[in-house]
Amino acid sequence: MAMTTVPVDLGSRRYDILIGPGLLADAGTHLRAVLKHDRLLVIADAAVARLHWPVLDASLRAAGFRADLLETPPGEASKGFSVFAGLLEQALALGIDRRTTVVALGGGVTGDLAGFVAAVLLRGLDFVQIPTTLLAQVDSSVGGKTAINAKAGKNLVGAFHQPKLVLADLDVLKTLPRRELLAGFAEVLKYGLIDRPAFFDWLLEHGPAALAGDSALLGEAVAECCRAKAAVVQADEREEGQRALLNLGHTFGHAFEAEAGYDGGLLHGEAVAIGMALAFRHSARLGLLPQAEAESVAASLAGFGLPVRPDLSGNRPISSAETLLARMRKDKKALDGKVTLILARGVGQAFVARDADAGPILETLTEALQP
Ligand code: GLY
C-alpha cells in the first residue's frame, strides 16, 4: 500500500495524518517537512521504546534532529500525576526550550500523556504523534485530546492540543498482540456504527482478512477511520456537540472498564465493544430500532471475537447495576449528574441523547449482568 494522507483542516492548526508502511524508518524526513527546529523530546513506554526507538532514532539522526528519549513504565498507571510530573521535571532538567517538539511514540496512554506534557510545558510546545497501536492510529492520536487520570476518573485532567503531524506506520501494527489489535478494531467498527453503514458492511466483509495480517486492507480501514474522525473534529473540535458521537459505547464501556480496574483484565477497546452492544440493546429497549437489529450488531461484534457482555466470572466481580450507573453519572459528558448516551436508530444512525432516563439504563445494565 502506498502512503495515504488524510488532512485535518483546522485553519492555522491544520495538520496531516500520514498512513502507510515504513513510516517510522522515514520519520525524520516527514518531521523535517513540518518542523522548523531540530530539538525533539520523544516520550515512549519502555516496551515500545525497546521495539521501535532504534529505528526512529536512526531516522531522526539522519535527518539532523537531536532527540532525547524519556521512558515511562508501560500501562494505564503511568497516566497519573506522578509520572506526568516526573516527565515535566526531566524535560526541564534536559534544558528544553520553546523550540523543542514533543513526540509521542506509543499507544493511547503515551499519546494522551505526552500530549498533555506538550500542552503545558513552557505554556505549550509543538507536538507530533507516532501511534503504535490500532486504537491510537484510528482514534486517540487524532483530534487533539490529551489527558491524564485523576482519582475521580479517567482523563479528567487535560487539554485540547492538536499535533503538527500524525505518523501511522502500518508495519508497527504487526508487532501487536492479537488481543490488542482486536481491541483496537472495536474502535474501527465504531465509525461504521456511528454514521458509515457502507463502511460497516465493508468491515464485515474485509475485516477478518485485515485482522489476519492483510496490511493493505488494514491500511484502508485506518484511512477511512481517520477521514471519519477528521470530519467530526473539523466540525466540533472542542466537543460542544457532535464530537460526542465518537463516544458511542464509551459511557457504558467506561463503567465496566473502571469496575475491572484498568489492570489489563479488560482492555479499553473490549469495554467499548461491550458498551456498543449495550448502546444498541438499550436503543432497542427505548423502541428506537428493532431488537433483532440490536442483536445482529452484537452478533457481528462477537463474530470478530470481541466481548459483548461483561465477564461475570472475572477476578473482580461487578458489584451491581447501581454501581455501574453511578460510574456512568461521573462520565465527562454527564451534566448535573445526568447521563449523556450515544444511541442509535440503526447501523450508521447514531445520535447524542442528553439527560437519559436512569430507569431504563438500570434495566439494560441489570440484564447485562444476568448470568
Ligand atoms: N476519542 C474521542 C474523541 O476524540 O473525541
Tab-separated table of N, CA and C in Angstrom, residues 43 102 104 110-120 127 129 145-147 159 161:
chain	number	residue	atom	x	y	z
A	43	ILE	N	8.721	10.746	23.936
A	43	ILE	CA	8.205	10.051	25.117
A	43	ILE	C	7.620	8.713	24.665
A	102	VAL	N	7.654	17.937	21.234
A	102	VAL	CA	7.421	16.686	21.961
A	102	VAL	C	6.850	15.659	20.972
A	104	ALA	N	5.176	11.818	20.742
A	104	ALA	CA	4.626	10.651	21.443
A	104	ALA	C	4.842	9.431	20.565
A	110	THR	N	0.359	6.680	26.030
A	110	THR	CA	1.518	7.555	25.776
A	110	THR	C	1.102	8.818	25.034
A	111	GLY	N	0.218	8.673	24.045
A	111	GLY	CA	-0.222	9.842	23.276
A	111	GLY	C	-0.925	10.862	24.159
A	112	ASP	N	-1.807	10.379	25.043
A	112	ASP	CA	-2.544	11.293	25.928
A	112	ASP	C	-1.602	11.981	26.918
A	113	LEU	N	-0.681	11.184	27.462
A	113	LEU	CA	0.251	11.697	28.469
A	113	LEU	C	1.242	12.681	27.842
A	114	ALA	N	1.881	12.260	26.759
A	114	ALA	CA	2.882	13.115	26.109
A	114	ALA	C	2.219	14.369	25.546
A	115	GLY	N	0.986	14.219	25.055
A	115	GLY	CA	0.258	15.376	24.520
A	115	GLY	C	-0.004	16.403	25.605
A	116	PHE	N	-0.328	15.919	26.806
A	116	PHE	CA	-0.589	16.862	27.899
A	116	PHE	C	0.719	17.512	28.358
A	117	VAL	N	1.805	16.731	28.346
A	117	VAL	CA	3.128	17.319	28.630
A	117	VAL	C	3.396	18.447	27.626
A	118	ALA	N	3.158	18.178	26.343
A	118	ALA	CA	3.394	19.197	25.305
A	118	ALA	C	2.483	20.406	25.509
A	119	ALA	N	1.253	20.153	25.957
A	119	ALA	CA	0.286	21.248	26.103
A	119	ALA	C	0.687	22.236	27.201
A	120	VAL	N	1.351	21.732	28.262
A	120	VAL	CA	1.601	22.623	29.403
A	120	VAL	C	3.068	23.059	29.556
A	127	PHE	N	3.946	19.420	18.929
A	127	PHE	CA	3.682	18.034	19.313
A	127	PHE	C	3.502	17.196	18.048
A	129	GLN	N	2.510	13.063	16.894
A	129	GLN	CA	2.043	11.746	17.350
A	129	GLN	C	2.555	10.653	16.412
A	145	LYS	N	-7.147	15.600	21.694
A	145	LYS	CA	-7.469	15.395	23.111
A	145	LYS	C	-6.245	14.846	23.826
A	146	THR	N	-5.859	15.486	24.924
A	146	THR	CA	-4.742	14.992	25.734
A	146	THR	C	-5.221	14.954	27.177
A	147	ALA	N	-4.707	14.045	27.980
A	147	ALA	CA	-5.204	13.979	29.356
A	147	ALA	C	-4.400	13.010	30.204
A	159	ALA	N	-6.113	18.752	28.227
A	159	ALA	CA	-6.239	19.950	27.393
A	159	ALA	C	-6.442	19.522	25.949
A	161	HIS	N	-4.944	19.937	22.514
A	161	HIS	CA	-3.656	20.395	21.981
A	161	HIS	C	-3.391	19.578	20.713
